[in-house]
Amino acid sequence: MMKVSLLGLLTIGIVLSQVPVPKKRIATVSYDHKKATACWDLRRAGDSMAATSCFVSLLNESSPALKAEGHWGTGRFEEAMAAFEQALKMYPDDPMVRVRFGLLFEARFNRAEAVKLISEGLDIDKTNPTGMLALARLLSRGFDSKAMDLAKAAAEADPGLYEARELMAQLALENSDEAKAIEEANKALTIEPKALNAMATLGTIELLKNKPTDYFDRILAINPKYGDAWYWAGHHFVLNRRYEEAIGYYRRAIALKPDLWIAREQLGINLMRIGKPAEAREQLELAYNNQHHSNEVVNSLRLMDSYKNFESFKFEGGEVRLHKKEANVLRPYFAEEVMRARKTYEAKYKMKLNADLEVEVYPDHEDFAVRTLGMPGLGATGVSFGPVVAMDSPSARKGGDYHWASTLWHELSHSYILVMSKFLVPRWFTEGISVHEETQASPEWGDPVEPVVLTALKDKKFLPVADLDSGFVRPKDPMQVGLSYFQAGQALDWIVKNYGQDTVNAMVKSFAERKTTPQVIEEHLKLSPKEFDAKLLDFIQSRYGKAADNLKDLRAALASADKALKAKDYDRAIAEAQRAVQGYPSTALLYTAYETLGNAWLAKGDKQKARLAFREYAKASGLEPETLKLLAKLEEEGGDKAMAVAALQRLIYIAPVGDEDLHRKLGEYYLDLKQPDRALPAFWAQLASKPVDPAGAYYNLARSYVALSRPQDAQEALFQALELAPGFKPAQKLLLELETPKSKD
């Protein structure tokens, strides 16, 4: 907004200190904003020529605020900014100047400044309905639950403000509350029979049910160029992960209104999501070249420019795309896990994908976020768009914070379930299956149960299953998303345990037939949703109830054990850590207790008991790389190389990039265990990690090739080793052994 120098700020402070400051600002009106509203109404009605003429006429008004509206309406944004700045100085207590100026900032992709200005307007007039509606719209774009409250307040402050009811209808539909959406849309139409967005919401509800609708015909009869209606349909289909259909609606939107740049933006982003980058770039560049410089467009184009730095590796049924700087390290491990997951899911779900699988792996988390939303700041680590999966690389996260294989299996499960359900599965069910599948791939995978979950269990704060989707889409507090993932995962654990995988598959197929959550539960589980909720709560209670009921004591034991360890009171540390783990499920906070227990036993010199404690640490989803390396060392010293391999394999799933020693040791262990097929990719990863001794890495490759009866490949690796280190005797000896049999032929 306004740029003020430090000297200017000091001067303002001096002046204000010399005059009395009113305790309350009184709202004033500086201009007849209805003149501007009339111009915008013409534009929304599709009468472009009359609207432009109206905006031009505003340029002759004496009010700088009206001049600003005129510049804005004719696409002269810099001039509009300057005029609003002038209006702000002339009429500092007019809330509408700040609200309208804020909306201009929002239109020019500065949402932070928009929120600031509109909020300032509401500080002057807290009951200003236009301001409340404007702020509600801004917050709704970030799926902020406060948006509904603001829209409702705006509608109550001005009963004739049908746009507030339209927004409430859209928000309700985003929250999967169809009844509320219909109610609010009809209220808007009662106030204004030509409320086009209300009609769009009602039409979208019918489209989502795959029912015929005449609402869009009615909209176009009023405004033949109102592509916004199809844009909103596309928006809701994206939220329901029905990307192909959403793309079709975005195409309809721009066919009606080619300069509806937000629709082109979203068309481009969703074309990226389904693996069509060429057309995506075309749409995004067209938007950008027409001054639509949204963060989503700019970030997406920059990301696409970076694709030249990625390499694709084909496999049966798809490909993995990795950044060049880490592709050779990650390729064998990702290829193995993708193929393992693919075979598992094809057998379990009894289906194959209808398109090749694409897995994109990003070493920069913000690139992944842009790939997903068009914007940075995403908290997730992976996303599935059906056959296309995007995810963080292990190098995108701090070692110990991220288990990439767990994320991969989670997202690939989505790929199958989304396709199997024709993208109609409710969010709670598909997230529940994916959380469930993480621990099916390995009991050690998945997230440990955090204290907030145990507290929610004790306080019975879980959502009813019929409303569980809202916990993902529009959570009431920051903790609710995590709770919803946990609850959904437990729900699928319970269903599989009591009804089996075939019932899960049958439920997915019922969702594909557009049946609701209550209908599917009643049909396949023979339970009402309320009965299901009660049985699920009992199931969770049986697993984690003891930890929840004794959370205070559990935390006290953990804290006491840690304090004793730091004080070198190892006996007390052991006693307190054992008290913490006694009788509780291994995934309830207890990896920290086992780590303390292992370190205390190690300090006392008992490596065997330390090794057993660290094994439990790993089983309880402990991810700290140094602790797992210590476990591998203890396993080797104890003579159990198979368990040492298991410890290092855990590290491959956590922090495989930039650790040459990890891959070298893993390869050597596999050779000792007579598993050269496993040793080979480990040694290739060692070589790709820019080892201190590249000749030694080539020698290790050669040893693997020899064990695999591939003498020609072994010789080539030895030549590479000797070229780097001509005097390397082990390589010379092995090469001689390979060549000697040939000389006898």
XYZ file of C-alpha atoms in Angstrom:
745
model
C 0.000 0.000 0.000
C 1.402 3.426 0.997
C 5.187 3.688 1.257
C 6.258 5.762 4.258
C 9.888 6.555 5.068
C 11.348 6.274 8.567
C 11.487 10.087 8.728
C 7.827 10.208 7.726
C 6.898 7.788 10.492
C 8.781 9.878 13.046
C 7.082 13.055 11.824
C 3.667 11.438 12.048
C 4.479 10.355 15.592
C 5.474 13.886 16.607
C 2.339 15.443 15.104
C 0.050 12.877 16.720
C 1.672 13.453 20.082
C 0.691 17.136 19.897
C -3.013 16.707 19.175
C -5.744 14.900 21.086
C -6.470 11.420 19.679
C -10.157 10.462 19.527
C -10.994 7.263 21.339
C -13.337 6.113 18.592
C -13.298 6.874 14.888
C -16.627 7.750 13.375
C -17.359 6.340 9.950
C -17.939 8.889 7.198
C -19.056 8.571 3.595
C -16.884 10.222 0.958
C -18.533 9.169 -2.293
C -21.598 7.592 -3.798
C -20.218 4.112 -4.366
C -23.550 3.068 -5.894
C -22.384 4.776 -9.104
C -19.488 2.328 -9.237
C -21.719 -0.586 -8.259
C -23.934 0.142 -11.272
C -20.930 -0.206 -13.591
C -19.857 -3.498 -12.022
C -23.429 -4.796 -12.267
C -23.398 -4.107 -15.999
C -20.182 -6.060 -16.361
C -21.561 -8.999 -14.379
C -24.653 -8.922 -16.589
C -22.417 -9.417 -19.633
C -22.996 -5.988 -21.192
C -19.329 -5.184 -21.796
C -19.876 -2.072 -23.930
C -22.295 -0.445 -21.489
C -20.035 -1.367 -18.573
C -16.962 0.159 -20.219
C -18.896 3.327 -21.037
C -20.045 3.497 -17.421
C -16.505 3.119 -16.086
C -15.208 5.790 -18.483
C -17.866 8.177 -17.185
C -16.516 7.713 -13.652
C -13.198 9.197 -14.756
C -14.954 12.581 -14.957
C -16.168 12.429 -11.354
C -14.598 14.729 -8.779
C -14.275 11.981 -6.165
C -10.869 10.254 -6.367
C -12.551 7.066 -5.167
C -14.911 7.072 -8.144
C -11.992 7.872 -10.446
C -10.242 4.857 -8.962
C -13.242 2.672 -9.801
C -13.193 4.028 -13.340
C -9.503 3.246 -13.805
C -10.004 -0.180 -12.263
C -12.916 -1.014 -14.555
C -10.947 -0.016 -17.654
C -7.900 -2.069 -16.690
C -5.655 0.846 -15.627
C -4.584 -0.688 -12.343
C -1.656 1.572 -11.471
C -3.825 4.650 -11.974
C -6.548 3.047 -9.848
C -4.020 2.428 -7.060
C -2.893 6.050 -7.130
C -6.468 7.347 -7.079
C -7.386 5.149 -4.120
C -4.281 6.392 -2.289
C -5.548 9.940 -2.817
C -9.048 8.978 -1.651
C -7.589 7.339 1.443
C -5.819 10.572 2.387
C -8.892 12.719 1.731
C -11.376 10.408 3.474
C -9.467 8.362 6.082
C -12.644 7.542 8.004
C -14.686 6.190 5.106
C -14.690 2.398 5.501
C -15.795 1.850 1.903
C -12.629 3.447 0.536
C -10.559 0.914 2.440
C -12.829 -1.995 1.509
C -12.805 -1.169 -2.188
C -9.081 -0.435 -2.165
C -8.560 -3.802 -0.495
C -10.555 -5.555 -3.184
C -8.398 -3.913 -5.833
C -5.323 -5.303 -4.098
C -6.980 -8.706 -4.070
C -7.697 -8.406 -7.779
C -4.011 -7.642 -8.305
C -2.930 -10.719 -6.314
C -1.864 -9.074 -3.061
C -4.151 -10.868 -0.626
C -2.230 -9.888 2.490
C -2.669 -6.168 1.784
C -6.280 -6.798 0.809
C -7.055 -8.423 4.156
C -5.255 -5.610 5.981
C -7.199 -2.814 4.277
C -10.600 -4.483 4.544
C -9.947 -5.241 8.200
C -9.095 -1.560 8.739
C -12.414 -0.657 7.140
C -14.200 -2.978 9.534
C -12.339 -1.428 12.453
C -14.032 1.854 11.501
C -17.448 0.284 10.918
C -17.687 -3.189 12.410
C -21.166 -3.770 10.973
C -20.334 -2.756 7.408
C -21.947 -5.588 5.388
C -19.891 -4.966 2.235
C -16.688 -5.150 4.250
C -17.743 -8.298 6.054
C -18.675 -9.963 2.769
C -15.393 -8.887 1.155
C -13.348 -10.285 4.028
C -15.414 -13.481 4.043
C -14.623 -14.024 0.365
C -10.918 -13.490 0.958
C -10.809 -15.868 3.900
C -12.836 -18.474 2.033
C -10.049 -18.806 -0.523
C -7.842 -20.101 2.246
C -10.633 -22.397 3.534
C -10.766 -20.408 6.755
C -13.745 -21.474 8.875
C -14.297 -17.810 9.883
C -15.519 -17.086 6.357
C -18.943 -18.606 7.020
C -19.423 -16.580 10.212
C -18.528 -13.340 8.407
C -20.831 -14.092 5.486
C -23.661 -14.836 7.902
C -22.998 -11.575 9.780
C -23.056 -9.670 6.484
C -26.393 -11.224 5.520
C -27.862 -10.337 8.897
C -26.536 -6.766 8.724
C -28.086 -6.292 5.264
C -30.978 -8.696 4.566
C -30.958 -7.577 0.939
C -27.340 -8.587 0.387
C -28.058 -11.716 -1.606
C -24.355 -12.113 -2.466
C -23.710 -13.059 1.170
C -26.238 -15.879 0.863
C -24.580 -16.983 -2.376
C -21.229 -17.182 -0.623
C -22.742 -19.109 2.280
C -24.168 -21.589 -0.218
C -20.788 -22.081 -1.872
C -19.040 -22.500 1.482
C -21.617 -25.049 2.602
C -21.100 -27.040 -0.586
C -17.325 -26.926 -0.064
C -18.022 -28.428 3.336
C -20.164 -31.189 1.750
C -23.268 -29.777 3.472
C -25.617 -30.094 0.532
C -28.781 -29.269 2.482
C -27.310 -26.015 3.805
C -26.025 -25.099 0.347
C -29.477 -25.545 -1.185
C -31.116 -23.592 1.643
C -28.788 -20.589 1.289
C -28.892 -20.597 -2.510
C -32.689 -20.523 -2.424
C -32.607 -17.659 0.083
C -30.405 -15.720 -2.334
C -32.842 -16.380 -5.181
C -35.755 -15.230 -3.041
C -33.992 -11.910 -2.538
C -32.729 -11.661 -6.128
C -34.283 -14.003 -8.733
C -31.276 -13.350 -11.006
C -28.663 -14.426 -8.416
C -26.431 -16.239 -10.895
C -23.970 -17.743 -8.428
C -26.849 -19.189 -6.414
C -28.091 -20.884 -9.578
C -24.533 -22.097 -10.254
C -24.376 -23.706 -6.815
C -27.713 -25.464 -7.290
C -26.668 -26.623 -10.746
C -23.311 -27.863 -9.454
C -25.029 -29.932 -6.759
C -26.999 -31.708 -9.483
C -23.871 -32.175 -11.629
C -21.997 -33.682 -8.676
C -24.820 -36.233 -8.434
C -24.583 -36.846 -12.173
C -28.123 -35.559 -12.616
C -29.407 -33.388 -15.471
C -29.738 -29.708 -14.633
C -31.255 -26.679 -16.318
C -29.702 -24.112 -14.002
C -26.843 -23.326 -16.367
C -29.276 -22.765 -19.235
C -31.191 -20.361 -16.988
C -27.955 -18.545 -16.150
C -26.994 -18.154 -19.792
C -30.486 -16.914 -20.654
C -29.813 -14.020 -18.266
C -26.142 -13.525 -19.142
C -24.895 -15.447 -22.202
C -21.256 -14.706 -21.272
C -21.359 -15.747 -17.632
C -18.495 -18.232 -17.664
C -18.137 -17.767 -13.911
C -20.923 -20.308 -13.401
C -18.898 -23.043 -15.063
C -15.790 -21.845 -13.223
C -17.531 -22.446 -9.897
C -18.673 -25.862 -11.055
C -15.059 -26.692 -11.889
C -13.953 -25.419 -8.477
C -16.268 -27.799 -6.631
C -15.327 -30.740 -8.828
C -11.650 -30.130 -8.015
C -12.485 -30.176 -4.297
C -14.066 -33.563 -4.900
C -10.902 -34.636 -6.792
C -12.834 -35.134 -10.015
C -10.131 -33.437 -12.061
C -11.056 -34.566 -15.572
C -14.625 -33.296 -15.193
C -13.385 -30.053 -13.613
C -11.171 -29.454 -16.639
C -14.202 -29.809 -18.883
C -16.084 -27.169 -16.888
C -13.129 -24.774 -16.949
C -13.061 -25.171 -20.734
C -16.751 -24.241 -20.874
C -16.061 -21.215 -18.707
C -13.402 -19.774 -21.021
C -15.395 -20.691 -24.122
C -18.077 -18.298 -22.838
C -15.657 -15.737 -21.449
C -12.155 -16.017 -22.947
C -10.809 -13.328 -20.597
C -11.910 -15.155 -17.435
C -8.280 -15.546 -16.447
C -8.928 -17.273 -13.127
C -10.585 -20.080 -15.119
C -7.567 -20.327 -17.434
C -5.291 -20.364 -14.392
C -7.178 -23.260 -12.861
C -7.442 -25.044 -16.192
C -3.655 -24.882 -16.496
C -3.027 -26.048 -12.938
C -5.404 -28.981 -13.309
C -3.927 -29.980 -16.646
C -0.618 -30.164 -14.786
C -2.271 -32.355 -12.176
C -3.352 -34.972 -14.689
C -0.001 -35.003 -16.489
C -0.585 -32.706 -19.483
C 2.193 -30.110 -19.064
C 2.280 -28.831 -22.659
C -1.333 -27.620 -22.714
C -1.009 -26.503 -19.111
C 1.852 -24.183 -20.052
C -0.150 -22.814 -22.976
C -3.064 -21.826 -20.735
C -0.864 -20.431 -17.958
C 1.233 -18.359 -20.348
C -1.901 -16.950 -21.971
C -3.146 -15.847 -18.569
C 0.229 -14.387 -17.621
C 0.584 -12.489 -20.897
C -2.767 -10.825 -20.177
C -1.668 -9.364 -16.819
C -3.031 -12.236 -14.740
C 0.112 -12.426 -12.628
C -1.313 -14.455 -9.783
C 1.083 -16.315 -7.515
C -0.421 -19.547 -8.770
C 0.338 -18.705 -12.409
C 3.825 -17.290 -11.783
C 4.863 -20.143 -9.499
C 3.504 -22.814 -11.830
C 5.351 -21.397 -14.839
C 8.596 -21.197 -12.878
C 8.139 -24.786 -11.769
C 7.576 -25.920 -15.333
C 10.774 -24.151 -16.351
C 12.593 -26.325 -13.818
C 11.368 -29.578 -15.374
C 14.494 -29.621 -17.538
C 16.374 -30.523 -14.364
C 14.447 -33.779 -13.916
C 15.004 -37.251 -15.345
C 12.299 -39.819 -16.016
C 12.796 -43.529 -15.462
C 10.325 -45.874 -17.082
C 9.068 -49.073 -15.514
C 6.285 -51.473 -16.379
C 3.081 -49.461 -16.112
C 4.563 -46.027 -15.516
C 7.539 -43.832 -14.664
C 9.319 -42.095 -11.794
C 10.540 -38.511 -12.272
C 13.537 -37.506 -10.129
C 15.746 -34.433 -9.941
C 19.076 -34.951 -11.701
C 21.104 -34.074 -8.612
C 19.752 -37.113 -6.731
C 18.272 -39.328 -9.413
C 21.034 -41.938 -9.390
C 20.853 -42.280 -5.609
C 17.086 -42.574 -5.368
C 16.250 -44.417 -8.560
C 16.764 -48.017 -7.377
C 14.975 -47.477 -4.089
C 11.987 -45.638 -5.550
C 11.671 -48.079 -8.434
C 11.597 -51.002 -6.015
C 8.955 -49.451 -3.735
C 6.733 -48.272 -6.574
C 6.710 -51.723 -8.128
C 6.135 -53.411 -4.752
C 3.214 -51.109 -3.954
C 1.765 -51.487 -7.434
C 1.745 -55.290 -7.289
C 0.338 -55.244 -3.755
C -2.536 -52.904 -4.596
C -3.421 -54.622 -7.853
C -3.829 -57.864 -5.927
C -5.539 -56.356 -2.892
C -7.975 -54.081 -4.738
C -8.378 -56.518 -7.649
C -7.921 -53.841 -10.300
C -5.410 -52.099 -12.521
C -5.142 -48.386 -13.175
C -6.665 -47.060 -16.369
C -3.529 -45.063 -17.199
C 0.209 -45.272 -16.658
C 1.355 -44.344 -13.186
C 3.493 -41.197 -12.825
C 5.434 -40.466 -9.638
C 7.090 -37.043 -9.362
C 9.618 -36.494 -6.561
C 10.644 -32.954 -5.580
C 13.788 -32.133 -3.553
C 12.415 -28.644 -2.871
C 9.238 -28.806 -0.760
C 7.974 -25.486 -2.119
C 8.207 -26.867 -5.662
C 6.038 -29.768 -4.543
C 3.600 -27.310 -2.946
C 3.395 -25.296 -6.176
C 2.916 -28.521 -8.139
C 0.001 -29.336 -5.859
C -1.741 -25.993 -5.284
C 0.093 -23.481 -7.435
C 1.198 -21.871 -4.155
C 3.963 -22.513 -1.607
C 3.242 -23.210 2.048
C 1.623 -26.650 1.812
C 2.006 -28.759 4.947
C 1.479 -32.124 3.235
C 4.298 -34.312 1.907
C 2.458 -36.036 -0.929
C -0.638 -35.821 -3.105
C -2.401 -38.076 -5.585
C -4.318 -36.844 -8.620
C -5.288 -40.353 -9.614
C -2.570 -42.026 -11.694
C -0.313 -38.983 -11.120
C 1.428 -38.736 -7.728
C 3.621 -35.845 -6.565
C 5.623 -35.940 -3.342
C 8.552 -34.600 -1.397
C 11.933 -36.194 -1.891
C 13.619 -37.353 1.323
C 16.082 -34.491 0.808
C 13.200 -31.981 1.005
C 12.852 -32.678 4.719
C 15.177 -32.884 7.687
C 16.356 -36.423 8.386
C 14.129 -37.933 11.035
C 11.092 -35.814 10.112
C 9.921 -37.726 7.054
C 9.438 -41.327 5.916
C 9.244 -41.133 2.144
C 8.233 -44.760 1.569
C 5.271 -44.402 3.924
C 4.171 -41.302 1.978
C 4.613 -43.137 -1.327
C 2.432 -46.080 -0.273
C -0.143 -43.666 1.172
C -0.459 -41.718 -2.078
C -0.403 -44.759 -4.354
C -3.292 -46.187 -2.344
C -5.192 -42.999 -3.167
C -4.410 -43.519 -6.851
C -6.100 -46.903 -6.879
C -9.042 -46.022 -4.649
C -9.803 -42.789 -6.523
C -9.847 -44.573 -9.873
C -11.748 -47.559 -8.448
C -14.448 -45.250 -7.038
C -14.557 -43.063 -10.164
C -13.242 -40.258 -7.915
C -16.440 -40.365 -5.847
C -15.088 -41.878 -2.628
C -15.546 -39.542 0.386
C -12.385 -38.065 1.803
C -12.603 -39.832 5.163
C -12.703 -43.233 3.511
C -9.833 -42.771 1.076
C -7.654 -41.099 3.710
C -8.543 -43.895 6.108
C -7.485 -46.573 3.628
C -4.206 -44.778 2.926
C -3.365 -44.401 6.627
C -4.277 -48.062 7.107
C -2.063 -49.127 4.187
C 1.002 -47.400 5.626
C 1.125 -49.839 8.529
C 0.192 -52.762 6.291
C 3.333 -52.123 4.249
C 5.245 -52.220 7.551
C 4.020 -52.108 11.164
C 6.774 -49.573 11.847
C 5.456 -47.066 9.322
C 2.836 -44.438 9.959
C 2.847 -41.645 12.502
C 3.111 -42.291 16.239
C 0.011 -41.327 18.195
C 0.595 -37.845 19.578
C -0.667 -36.462 22.911
C -3.338 -34.365 21.191
C -4.932 -37.566 19.864
C -4.864 -39.204 23.274
C -6.442 -36.087 24.782
C -9.165 -36.105 22.115
C -9.857 -39.747 22.894
C -10.215 -39.042 26.600
C -12.478 -36.035 25.923
C -14.423 -37.885 23.185
C -13.847 -35.147 20.627
C -13.926 -37.288 17.496
C -16.389 -36.324 14.763
C -19.335 -38.530 13.767
C -18.443 -40.554 10.679
C -21.247 -38.881 8.712
C -19.505 -35.532 9.300
C -15.890 -36.704 9.229
C -15.151 -35.186 5.805
C -15.520 -31.715 7.313
C -12.516 -32.405 9.540
C -10.351 -32.541 6.413
C -11.965 -29.830 4.282
C -12.860 -27.059 6.731
C -11.430 -27.869 10.175
C -12.595 -25.809 13.128
C -9.122 -25.727 14.664
C -5.568 -26.600 13.532
C -5.594 -29.926 15.402
C -8.720 -31.279 13.743
C -7.041 -32.317 10.487
C -4.571 -34.567 12.293
C -7.348 -36.003 14.454
C -9.412 -36.728 11.361
C -6.544 -38.627 9.716
C -6.095 -40.692 12.862
C -9.820 -41.386 13.231
C -10.212 -42.354 9.570
C -7.209 -44.676 9.756
C -8.590 -46.353 12.865
C -11.968 -46.720 11.147
C -10.438 -48.641 8.256
C -8.313 -50.728 10.617
C -11.538 -51.728 12.381
C -13.445 -52.432 9.160
C -10.658 -54.612 7.738
C -10.258 -56.477 11.025
C -13.955 -57.220 11.418
C -15.208 -57.470 7.823
C -12.169 -58.108 5.629
C -10.642 -56.562 2.511
C -13.433 -57.758 0.216
C -15.904 -55.627 2.193
C -13.631 -52.610 1.827
C -13.538 -53.147 -1.949
C -17.309 -53.531 -2.056
C -17.722 -50.273 -0.122
C -15.503 -48.468 -2.623
C -17.632 -49.751 -5.494
C -20.766 -48.551 -3.698
C -19.257 -45.088 -3.428
C -18.654 -45.289 -7.184
C -22.427 -45.708 -7.495
C -22.838 -42.352 -5.674
C -24.081 -43.847 -2.443
C -23.583 -41.771 0.694
C -21.512 -42.652 3.756
C -24.600 -43.621 5.830
C -25.957 -45.735 2.971
C -22.649 -47.562 2.445
C -22.153 -48.238 6.163
C -25.689 -49.554 6.561
C -25.477 -51.699 3.422
C -22.091 -53.334 3.986
C -21.538 -53.187 7.752
C -25.192 -53.624 8.766
C -24.815 -50.725 11.200
C -26.326 -47.280 11.498
C -23.741 -44.454 11.447
C -24.388 -43.915 15.160
C -23.716 -47.588 15.912
C -20.576 -47.419 13.792
C -19.353 -44.390 15.774
C -19.874 -46.229 19.056
C -18.053 -49.372 17.917
C -15.187 -47.341 16.472
C -14.773 -45.440 19.731
C -14.668 -48.744 21.634
C -12.024 -50.030 19.213
C -9.828 -46.951 19.611
C -10.351 -47.094 23.367
C -9.153 -50.701 23.446
C -5.977 -49.700 21.650
C -5.111 -46.394 23.253
C -7.447 -45.957 26.201
C -4.837 -46.842 28.811
C -2.392 -44.306 27.401
C -5.134 -41.665 27.192
C -6.307 -42.256 30.755
C -2.765 -42.136 32.097
C -1.336 -39.486 29.782
C -0.235 -37.279 32.673
C 1.656 -40.116 34.353
C 3.064 -41.263 31.022
C 4.463 -37.814 30.265
C 5.820 -37.523 33.794
C 7.665 -40.844 33.423
C 9.121 -39.772 30.078
C 10.264 -36.446 31.502
C 11.715 -38.093 34.600
C 13.611 -40.651 32.496
C 15.073 -37.923 30.294
C 16.072 -35.824 33.314
C 17.740 -38.820 34.995
C 19.662 -39.676 31.819
C 21.013 -36.132 31.559
C 22.016 -36.314 35.231
C 23.793 -39.640 34.530
C 21.505 -41.408 36.977
C 21.239 -44.380 34.665
C 19.420 -46.760 36.998
C 16.675 -44.229 37.574
C 16.539 -43.438 33.844
C 16.049 -47.138 33.118
C 13.382 -47.522 35.785
C 11.419 -44.472 34.631
C 11.679 -45.397 30.942
C 10.467 -48.921 31.694
C 7.585 -47.445 33.689
C 6.672 -45.362 30.649
C 6.582 -48.266 28.216
C 4.949 -50.781 30.529
C 1.639 -51.878 29.083
C 1.211 -49.036 26.582
C 0.909 -49.497 22.801
C 4.264 -49.098 21.093
C 3.076 -46.232 18.919
C 1.850 -44.022 21.760
C 4.744 -41.598 22.315
C 7.046 -44.396 23.356
C 9.845 -44.213 20.815
C 11.353 -41.510 23.049
C 11.186 -43.827 26.065
C 12.941 -46.634 24.202
C 15.635 -44.224 23.010
C 16.251 -43.112 26.595
C 16.275 -46.731 27.749
C 18.806 -47.718 25.086
C 21.133 -44.822 25.864
C 20.980 -45.579 29.592
C 21.852 -49.261 29.069
C 24.642 -48.244 26.723
C 26.055 -45.873 29.353
C 26.049 -48.760 31.812
C 27.993 -50.878 29.322
C 25.252 -53.399 28.556
C 25.203 -53.385 24.755
C 22.869 -56.362 24.501
C 20.092 -54.661 26.478
C 20.787 -51.404 24.647
C 20.418 -53.205 21.329
C 17.064 -54.674 22.373
C 15.839 -51.246 23.513
C 16.847 -49.623 20.232
C 15.069 -52.383 18.323
C 11.894 -51.401 20.155
C 12.625 -47.761 19.318
C 12.622 -48.646 15.631
C 9.431 -50.717 15.960
C 7.746 -47.734 17.649
C 8.358 -45.594 14.510
C 11.513 -43.898 15.771
C 13.105 -42.073 12.831
C 16.239 -40.381 14.171
C 19.051 -41.329 11.722
C 21.866 -41.348 14.271
C 19.911 -43.648 16.593
C 19.241 -46.093 13.768
C 22.919 -46.022 12.764
C 23.807 -46.819 16.361
C 21.372 -49.745 16.266
C 23.027 -51.053 13.086
C 26.435 -50.832 14.728
C 25.248 -52.711 17.806
C 23.619 -55.384 15.640
C 26.862 -55.901 13.726
C 28.894 -56.059 16.922
C 26.396 -58.596 18.238
C 26.985 -60.750 15.157
C 23.569 -60.279 13.569
C 24.176 -58.755 10.151
C 20.621 -59.441 9.035
C 19.356 -57.157 11.788
C 22.067 -54.637 10.932
C 20.707 -54.622 7.386
C 17.184 -54.067 8.732
C 18.393 -51.041 10.711
C 20.136 -49.482 7.710
C 17.195 -50.258 5.423
C 15.078 -48.115 7.734
C 17.504 -45.278 7.039
C 17.036 -45.729 3.297
C 13.379 -44.840 3.869
C 14.296 -41.760 5.901
C 17.526 -40.077 4.748
C 19.213 -41.830 1.809
C 20.598 -38.718 0.082
C 24.089 -37.440 0.861
C 25.160 -40.400 3.000
C 27.766 -42.420 1.101
C 28.631 -44.492 4.145
C 25.046 -45.688 4.525
C 24.935 -47.168 1.033
C 28.445 -48.637 1.297
C 27.723 -50.421 4.566
C 24.371 -51.655 3.337
C 25.979 -53.067 0.185
C 28.725 -54.793 2.176
C 26.194 -56.339 4.527
C 24.188 -57.665 1.599
C 27.312 -59.209 0.041
C 28.153 -60.882 3.338
C 24.605 -62.237 3.464
C 24.963 -63.627 -0.089
C 22.412 -61.174 -1.517
C 24.316 -59.529 -4.387
C 21.084 -58.489 -6.109
C 20.415 -56.242 -3.100
C 24.036 -55.139 -2.816
C 24.218 -53.871 -6.398
C 21.738 -50.941 -6.097
C 23.300 -49.991 -2.757
C 26.745 -49.712 -4.354
C 25.335 -47.768 -7.305
C 23.818 -45.375 -4.764
C 27.221 -45.156 -3.055
C 28.842 -44.208 -6.351
C 26.131 -41.613 -7.053
C 26.746 -40.071 -3.621
C 30.102 -38.662 -4.806
C 32.192 -40.917 -2.580
C 35.551 -39.937 -1.131
C 36.942 -43.130 -2.677
C 35.246 -43.585 -6.076
C 37.685 -46.328 -7.039
C 36.539 -48.296 -4.008
C 32.924 -47.763 -5.018
C 33.608 -49.185 -8.498
C 35.414 -52.120 -6.869
C 32.327 -52.791 -4.752
C 30.201 -52.767 -7.888
C 32.544 -55.268 -9.466
C 32.282 -57.592 -6.469
C 28.493 -57.506 -6.813
C 28.645 -58.248 -10.539
C 30.953 -61.188 -9.923
C 28.531 -62.623 -7.387
C 25.741 -62.167 -9.923
C 27.763 -64.006 -12.614
C 28.088 -60.887 -14.768
C 31.843 -60.915 -15.513
C 31.752 -58.405 -18.357
C 30.051 -55.781 -16.166
C 32.503 -56.613 -13.389
C 35.459 -56.037 -15.696
C 34.080 -52.680 -16.833
C 33.680 -51.575 -13.205
C 37.251 -52.707 -12.417
C 38.624 -50.787 -15.406
C 36.899 -47.679 -14.020
C 38.402 -48.325 -10.582
C 41.924 -48.806 -11.951
C 41.658 -45.757 -14.187
C 41.035 -43.717 -11.027
C 43.603 -45.589 -8.910
C 46.073 -47.606 -11.068
C 47.768 -49.097 -8.018
C 44.595 -50.362 -6.372
C 45.691 -53.951 -5.607
C 42.317 -55.513 -4.676
C 40.951 -54.340 -8.026
C 44.030 -55.645 -9.862
C 43.670 -59.019 -8.165
C 39.974 -59.356 -8.951
C 40.536 -58.346 -12.579
C 43.271 -60.965 -12.895
C 40.958 -63.609 -11.463
C 38.336 -62.688 -14.042
C 40.774 -62.797 -16.948
C 42.622 -65.976 -15.956
C 39.875 -68.430 -16.880
C 39.662 -66.851 -20.331
C 43.352 -67.511 -20.986
C 42.812 -71.243 -20.389
C 40.154 -71.573 -23.096
